[in-house]
PDB file of C-alpha atoms in Angstrom:
ATOM      1  CA  MET X   1      -3.438  47.579   9.749  1.00 46.00           C
ATOM      2  CA  ALA X   2      -1.993  44.382   8.307  1.00 47.00           C
ATOM      3  CA  PRO X   3      -2.148  42.468  11.636  1.00 53.00           C
ATOM      4  CA  ASP X   4      -5.829  43.413  11.970  1.00 54.00           C
ATOM      5  CA  VAL X   5      -6.530  42.039   8.481  1.00 46.00           C
ATOM      6  CA  ILE X   6      -4.712  38.794   9.266  1.00 47.00           C
ATOM      7  CA  ARG X   7      -6.587  38.399  12.554  1.00 52.00           C
ATOM      8  CA  GLY X   8      -9.844  39.038  10.741  1.00 52.00           C
ATOM      9  CA  LEU X   9      -9.115  36.282   8.201  1.00 47.00           C
ATOM     10  CA  LEU X  10      -8.103  33.801  10.876  1.00 50.00           C
ATOM     11  CA  PHE X  11     -10.736  34.398  13.532  1.00 51.00           C
ATOM     12  CA  ASN X  12     -13.757  35.901  11.758  1.00 54.00           C
ATOM     13  CA  ARG X  13     -15.791  33.652   9.527  1.00 53.00           C
ATOM     14  CA  PRO X  14     -15.971  35.018   5.971  1.00 52.00           C
ATOM     15  CA  ARG X  15     -19.433  35.151   4.437  1.00 57.00           C
ATOM     16  CA  PHE X  16     -20.157  33.956   0.922  1.00 55.00           C
ATOM     17  CA  PRO X  17     -23.364  34.104  -1.159  1.00 57.00           C
ATOM     18  CA  GLU X  18     -25.694  31.205  -0.365  1.00 61.00           C
ATOM     19  CA  ASP X  19     -25.824  30.049  -4.005  1.00 73.00           C
ATOM     20  CA  ASP X  20     -22.017  29.802  -4.112  1.00 81.00           C
ATOM     21  CA  MET X  21     -21.947  27.693  -0.966  1.00 86.00           C
ATOM     22  CA  THR X  22     -24.602  25.336  -2.308  1.00 90.00           C
ATOM     23  CA  ALA X  23     -22.825  24.994  -5.652  1.00 91.00           C
ATOM     24  CA  LEU X  24     -19.560  24.174  -3.883  1.00 92.00           C
ATOM     25  CA  SER X  25     -21.349  21.571  -1.793  1.00 93.00           C
ATOM     26  CA  TYR X  26     -22.781  19.908  -4.911  1.00 94.00           C
ATOM     27  CA  LEU X  27     -19.346  19.873  -6.560  1.00 95.00           C
ATOM     28  CA  MET X  28     -17.818  18.295  -3.455  1.00 96.00           C
ATOM     29  CA  ARG X  29     -20.522  15.614  -3.368  1.00 95.00           C
ATOM     30  CA  LEU X  30     -20.009  14.881  -7.079  1.00 96.00           C
ATOM     31  CA  ILE X  31     -16.256  14.397  -6.625  1.00 96.00           C
ATOM     32  CA  ASN X  32     -16.850  12.194  -3.597  1.00 96.00           C
ATOM     33  CA  LEU X  33     -19.366  10.113  -5.551  1.00 96.00           C
ATOM     34  CA  MET X  34     -16.928   9.660  -8.423  1.00 96.00           C
ATOM     35  CA  ASN X  35     -14.006   8.570  -6.215  1.00 95.00           C
ATOM     36  CA  ARG X  36     -16.314   6.360  -4.172  1.00 95.00           C
ATOM     37  CA  ALA X  37     -17.494   4.612  -7.346  1.00 96.00           C
ATOM     38  CA  ILE X  38     -13.926   4.181  -8.619  1.00 95.00           C
ATOM     39  CA  GLY X  39     -12.812   2.826  -5.250  1.00 94.00           C
ATOM     40  CA  ASN X  40     -15.697   0.369  -4.985  1.00 94.00           C
ATOM     41  CA  VAL X  41     -14.927  -0.991  -8.461  1.00 94.00           C
ATOM     42  CA  PHE X  42     -11.148  -1.202  -8.362  1.00 94.00           C
ATOM     43  CA  MET X  43     -10.877  -2.573  -4.828  1.00 92.00           C
ATOM     44  CA  TRP X  44     -12.180  -5.870  -6.238  1.00 92.00           C
ATOM     45  CA  LEU X  45      -8.862  -6.224  -8.026  1.00 92.00           C
ATOM     46  CA  SER X  46      -7.477  -7.323  -4.659  1.00 91.00           C
ATOM     47  CA  VAL X  47      -9.489 -10.545  -5.028  1.00 93.00           C
ATOM     48  CA  GLY X  48      -8.098 -11.060  -8.526  1.00 91.00           C
ATOM     49  CA  ILE X  49      -4.555 -10.472  -7.260  1.00 91.00           C
ATOM     50  CA  VAL X  50      -4.922 -13.175  -4.630  1.00 93.00           C
ATOM     51  CA  LEU X  51      -6.460 -15.663  -7.082  1.00 93.00           C
ATOM     52  CA  VAL X  52      -3.870 -15.093  -9.813  1.00 89.00           C
ATOM     53  CA  CYS X  53      -0.973 -15.249  -7.354  1.00 90.00           C
ATOM     54  CA  PHE X  54      -2.392 -18.442  -5.842  1.00 91.00           C
ATOM     55  CA  TRP X  55      -2.731 -20.069  -9.267  1.00 90.00           C
ATOM     56  CA  VAL X  56       0.827 -19.067 -10.250  1.00 87.00           C
ATOM     57  CA  VAL X  57       2.135 -20.857  -7.150  1.00 90.00           C
ATOM     58  CA  VAL X  58      -0.050 -23.934  -7.803  1.00 90.00           C
ATOM     59  CA  GLU X  59       1.103 -24.162 -11.414  1.00 87.00           C
ATOM     60  CA  ARG X  60       4.732 -23.780 -10.472  1.00 86.00           C
ATOM     61  CA  TYR X  61       4.905 -26.297  -7.627  1.00 86.00           C
ATOM     62  CA  VAL X  62       2.109 -28.733  -8.500  1.00 84.00           C
ATOM     63  CA  PHE X  63       2.085 -28.775 -12.310  1.00 82.00           C
ATOM     64  CA  LEU X  64       5.727 -27.656 -12.754  1.00 80.00           C
ATOM     65  CA  ASN X  65       4.634 -25.030 -15.235  1.00 82.00           C
ATOM     66  CA  THR X  66       5.214 -21.283 -15.382  1.00 80.00           C
ATOM     67  CA  ARG X  67       3.344 -18.746 -17.438  1.00 83.00           C
ATOM     68  CA  LEU X  68       5.276 -15.468 -17.536  1.00 82.00           C
ATOM     69  CA  TRP X  69       2.253 -13.389 -18.497  1.00 84.00           C
ATOM     70  CA  MET X  70       0.507 -14.484 -15.286  1.00 85.00           C
ATOM     71  CA  GLN X  71       3.573 -13.531 -13.269  1.00 85.00           C
ATOM     72  CA  ASP X  72       3.297 -10.059 -14.804  1.00 86.00           C
ATOM     73  CA  LEU X  73      -0.445  -9.892 -14.307  1.00 87.00           C
ATOM     74  CA  TYR X  74      -0.813  -9.827 -10.524  1.00 87.00           C
ATOM     75  CA  PRO X  75       1.803  -7.108  -9.776  1.00 89.00           C
ATOM     76  CA  TRP X  76       0.294  -5.061 -12.609  1.00 91.00           C
ATOM     77  CA  MET X  77      -3.162  -5.491 -11.091  1.00 92.00           C
ATOM     78  CA  ASN X  78      -1.706  -4.379  -7.772  1.00 92.00           C
ATOM     79  CA  GLY X  79      -0.299  -1.215  -9.357  1.00 93.00           C
ATOM     80  CA  VAL X  80      -3.583  -0.417 -11.089  1.00 94.00           C
ATOM     81  CA  MET X  81      -5.565  -0.936  -7.892  1.00 94.00           C
ATOM     82  CA  PHE X  82      -3.419   1.254  -5.668  1.00 92.00           C
ATOM     83  CA  THR X  83      -3.206   4.139  -8.126  1.00 94.00           C
ATOM     84  CA  ALA X  84      -6.931   4.046  -8.952  1.00 95.00           C
ATOM     85  CA  VAL X  85      -8.137   3.954  -5.327  1.00 95.00           C
ATOM     86  CA  ALA X  86      -5.788   6.698  -4.086  1.00 94.00           C
ATOM     87  CA  GLY X  87      -8.558   9.304  -4.276  1.00 94.00           C
ATOM     88  CA  TYR X  88     -10.960   6.942  -2.502  1.00 95.00           C
ATOM     89  CA  ALA X  89      -8.433   6.439   0.305  1.00 93.00           C
ATOM     90  CA  LEU X  90      -8.109  10.215   0.625  1.00 93.00           C
ATOM     91  CA  TYR X  91     -11.893  10.542   0.716  1.00 93.00           C
ATOM     92  CA  ARG X  92     -12.099   7.975   3.545  1.00 90.00           C
ATOM     93  CA  ASN X  93      -9.131   9.533   5.367  1.00 85.00           C
ATOM     94  CA  ASP X  94      -7.344   6.167   5.170  1.00 80.00           C
ATOM     95  CA  HIS X  95      -3.997   7.621   4.116  1.00 74.00           C
ATOM     96  CA  VAL X  96      -1.100   7.761   6.571  1.00 71.00           C
ATOM     97  CA  ARG X  97      -1.355  10.826   8.769  1.00 69.00           C
ATOM     98  CA  VAL X  98       0.822  11.934  11.681  1.00 67.00           C
ATOM     99  CA  ASP X  99      -2.050  13.249  13.772  1.00 69.00           C
ATOM    100  CA  ILE X 100      -0.411  14.134  17.087  1.00 75.00           C
ATOM    101  CA  PHE X 101      -1.584  17.700  16.591  1.00 76.00           C
ATOM    102  CA  TYR X 102      -4.333  17.174  14.005  1.00 76.00           C
ATOM    103  CA  ARG X 103      -6.616  14.701  15.776  1.00 77.00           C
ATOM    104  CA  PRO X 104      -7.244  16.743  18.969  1.00 80.00           C
ATOM    105  CA  ALA X 105      -7.643  19.982  16.992  1.00 82.00           C
ATOM    106  CA  SER X 106     -11.026  21.654  16.741  1.00 87.00           C
ATOM    107  CA  THR X 107     -13.104  21.233  13.584  1.00 89.00           C
ATOM    108  CA  LEU X 108     -12.287  24.767  12.469  1.00 91.00           C
ATOM    109  CA  ARG X 109      -8.551  24.271  12.953  1.00 90.00           C
ATOM    110  CA  LYS X 110      -8.712  20.981  11.059  1.00 90.00           C
ATOM    111  CA  ALA X 111     -10.406  22.826   8.200  1.00 92.00           C
ATOM    112  CA  TRP X 112      -7.610  25.394   8.074  1.00 93.00           C
ATOM    113  CA  LEU X 113      -4.937  22.693   8.256  1.00 90.00           C
ATOM    114  CA  ASP X 114      -6.577  20.727   5.448  1.00 92.00           C
ATOM    115  CA  LEU X 115      -6.951  23.813   3.279  1.00 94.00           C
ATOM    116  CA  LEU X 116      -3.303  24.737   3.724  1.00 93.00           C
ATOM    117  CA  GLY X 117      -2.193  21.141   3.203  1.00 91.00           C
ATOM    118  CA  VAL X 118      -4.147  20.836  -0.038  1.00 94.00           C
ATOM    119  CA  CYS X 119      -2.826  24.134  -1.415  1.00 95.00           C
ATOM    120  CA  ILE X 120       0.800  23.766  -0.296  1.00 95.00           C
ATOM    121  CA  PHE X 121       1.408  20.014  -0.623  1.00 93.00           C
ATOM    122  CA  LEU X 122      -1.323  17.967  -2.306  1.00 95.00           C
ATOM    123  CA  MET X 123      -2.056  20.008  -5.429  1.00 96.00           C
ATOM    124  CA  PRO X 124       1.627  20.717  -6.206  1.00 96.00           C
ATOM    125  CA  PHE X 125       2.354  16.994  -5.770  1.00 96.00           C
ATOM    126  CA  ALA X 126      -0.451  16.069  -8.191  1.00 96.00           C
ATOM    127  CA  TRP X 127       0.851  18.628 -10.694  1.00 97.00           C
ATOM    128  CA  VAL X 128       4.422  17.291 -10.453  1.00 97.00           C
ATOM    129  CA  VAL X 129       3.248  13.688 -10.949  1.00 96.00           C
ATOM    130  CA  TRP X 130       1.128  14.675 -13.964  1.00 96.00           C
ATOM    131  CA  SER X 131       3.668  16.957 -15.642  1.00 95.00           C
ATOM    132  CA  TYR X 132       6.670  14.655 -15.211  1.00 94.00           C
ATOM    133  CA  SER X 133       4.762  11.495 -16.173  1.00 94.00           C
ATOM    134  CA  LEU X 134       2.815  12.766 -19.176  1.00 95.00           C
ATOM    135  CA  VAL X 135       5.605  12.435 -21.771  1.00 94.00           C
ATOM    136  CA  PHE X 136       6.657   9.101 -20.275  1.00 91.00           C
ATOM    137  CA  VAL X 137       3.109   7.737 -20.566  1.00 94.00           C
ATOM    138  CA  GLN X 138       2.531   9.200 -24.040  1.00 94.00           C
ATOM    139  CA  ARG X 139       5.682   7.510 -25.336  1.00 94.00           C
ATOM    140  CA  SER X 140       4.575   4.194 -23.853  1.00 92.00           C
ATOM    141  CA  ILE X 141       1.140   4.487 -25.500  1.00 93.00           C
ATOM    142  CA  ARG X 142       2.652   5.471 -28.844  1.00 93.00           C
ATOM    143  CA  LEU X 143       4.965   2.445 -28.803  1.00 91.00           C
ATOM    144  CA  GLY X 144       2.239   0.085 -27.593  1.00 89.00           C
ATOM    145  CA  GLU X 145       4.693  -0.935 -24.887  1.00 87.00           C
ATOM    146  CA  ALA X 146       4.455  -4.465 -23.514  1.00 88.00           C
ATOM    147  CA  SER X 147       6.278  -6.409 -20.840  1.00 85.00           C
ATOM    148  CA  ALA X 148      10.049  -6.723 -21.238  1.00 83.00           C
ATOM    149  CA  ASN X 149       9.778 -10.421 -20.324  1.00 81.00           C
ATOM    150  CA  PRO X 150       9.563 -12.825 -23.290  1.00 82.00           C
ATOM    151  CA  GLY X 151       6.026 -14.194 -23.261  1.00 78.00           C
ATOM    152  CA  GLY X 152       4.978 -11.549 -20.760  1.00 80.00           C
ATOM    153  CA  MET X 153       1.814  -9.461 -20.632  1.00 85.00           C
ATOM    154  CA  PRO X 154       1.015  -7.062 -23.471  1.00 88.00           C
ATOM    155  CA  GLY X 155      -0.300  -3.594 -22.689  1.00 87.00           C
ATOM    156  CA  LEU X 156       2.258  -2.239 -20.240  1.00 90.00           C
ATOM    157  CA  TRP X 157       1.145   1.176 -21.475  1.00 92.00           C
ATOM    158  CA  VAL X 158      -2.220   0.618 -19.744  1.00 92.00           C
ATOM    159  CA  LEU X 159      -0.475   0.170 -16.398  1.00 92.00           C
ATOM    160  CA  LYS X 160       1.638   3.287 -16.940  1.00 93.00           C
ATOM    161  CA  THR X 161      -1.452   5.325 -17.836  1.00 94.00           C
ATOM    162  CA  PHE X 162      -2.683   4.813 -14.294  1.00 95.00           C
ATOM    163  CA  ILE X 163       0.108   7.105 -13.083  1.00 95.00           C
ATOM    164  CA  LEU X 164      -1.909   9.928 -14.651  1.00 96.00           C
ATOM    165  CA  VAL X 165      -5.092   8.501 -13.138  1.00 96.00           C
ATOM    166  CA  LEU X 166      -3.419   8.760  -9.725  1.00 96.00           C
ATOM    167  CA  ALA X 167      -2.661  12.450 -10.272  1.00 97.00           C
ATOM    168  CA  VAL X 168      -6.236  13.168 -11.401  1.00 97.00           C
ATOM    169  CA  VAL X 169      -8.100  11.338  -8.623  1.00 97.00           C
ATOM    170  CA  ILE X 170      -6.021  12.803  -5.796  1.00 96.00           C
ATOM    171  CA  ALA X 171      -6.233  16.297  -7.301  1.00 97.00           C
ATOM    172  CA  LEU X 172     -10.007  16.047  -7.553  1.00 97.00           C
ATOM    173  CA  GLN X 173     -10.272  14.748  -4.003  1.00 97.00           C
ATOM    174  CA  GLY X 174      -8.005  17.585  -2.931  1.00 96.00           C
ATOM    175  CA  ILE X 175     -10.533  20.004  -4.434  1.00 97.00           C
ATOM    176  CA  ALA X 176     -13.281  18.281  -2.430  1.00 96.00           C
ATOM    177  CA  MET X 177     -11.201  18.596   0.749  1.00 95.00           C
ATOM    178  CA  ALA X 178     -10.611  22.283   0.051  1.00 96.00           C
ATOM    179  CA  ILE X 179     -14.344  22.829  -0.493  1.00 96.00           C
ATOM    180  CA  ARG X 180     -15.125  21.103   2.801  1.00 95.00           C
ATOM    181  CA  SER X 181     -12.650  23.407   4.532  1.00 94.00           C
ATOM    182  CA  ILE X 182     -14.168  26.486   2.909  1.00 94.00           C
ATOM    183  CA  LEU X 183     -17.673  25.442   3.974  1.00 94.00           C
ATOM    184  CA  ILE X 184     -16.559  24.897   7.558  1.00 93.00           C
ATOM    185  CA  ILE X 185     -14.616  28.168   7.699  1.00 92.00           C
ATOM    186  CA  ALA X 186     -17.681  29.954   6.314  1.00 91.00           C
ATOM    187  CA  GLY X 187     -19.833  28.406   9.049  1.00 89.00           C
ATOM    188  CA  ARG X 188     -21.726  26.057   6.722  1.00 90.00           C
ATOM    189  CA  TYR X 189     -20.820  22.678   8.195  1.00 89.00           C
ATOM    190  CA  ASP X 190     -24.450  21.722   7.526  1.00 89.00           C
ATOM    191  CA  LEU X 191     -23.624  21.571   3.808  1.00 90.00           C
ATOM    192  CA  VAL X 192     -21.007  18.873   4.417  1.00 90.00           C
ATOM    193  CA  PRO X 193     -22.561  15.380   4.095  1.00 91.00           C
ATOM    194  CA  ASP X 194     -22.395  13.154   7.160  1.00 89.00           C
ATOM    195  CA  ASP X 195     -20.085  10.657   5.472  1.00 88.00           C
ATOM    196  CA  TYR X 196     -17.543  13.424   4.797  1.00 90.00           C
ATOM    197  CA  LYS X 197     -17.514  15.084   8.174  1.00 88.00           C
ATOM    198  CA  TYR X 198     -14.471  14.683  10.362  1.00 86.00           C
ATOM    199  CA  LYS X 199     -14.423  11.346  12.144  1.00 75.00           C
ATOM    200  CA  TYR X 200     -13.352  12.909  15.411  1.00 62.00           C
ATOM    201  CA  ASP X 201     -15.339  16.122  15.574  1.00 53.00           C
ATOM    202  CA  THR X 202     -14.598  18.363  18.497  1.00 50.00           C
ATOM    203  CA  GLU X 203     -15.832  21.853  19.229  1.00 48.00           C
ATOM    204  CA  THR X 204     -16.150  24.113  16.211  1.00 46.00           C
ATOM    205  CA  VAL X 205     -13.721  26.767  17.417  1.00 44.00           C
TER     206      VAL X 205
END
């Protein structure tokens, strides 16, 4: 009996109430909107990084002057940018993926692979990052931690707080990925917005 149940789960599309499917679709779109907004804001830090780094070099070699807080600033901006836009990168499928088997897979198989990947790898990773970093970040905030360099940037605790932001944005985007998989498995690919459909769609089964 057990093999029949397993085959039924793998090859027969489960049916869910229409209202549940629509609610899941709205939640997925909301998460995507949030990470898209965060990504579109924080990606502009890349311009600031270039400008600050350029000015540090000009000051050092042209004006023979060095400001330590500016030397702290651009790597800190880099850290903030990459942690904040992690969910946006996941939304756009811009993360590193070994897709020898994934890319040619059918849409339905991709949905199953994504669902398993989110449940087995992504969500546990986000939980580990959050749980192991929380005390570390709380201590930094409580101490008002600043740069260890004399004359360096204040507010190191702000940079460290973005470790928790990383865990939150990738966990939320993982939920959106899982919802997309559930919609596809349930045969409701029409509820997935065009900008969140697989880039290389093949046959559904």
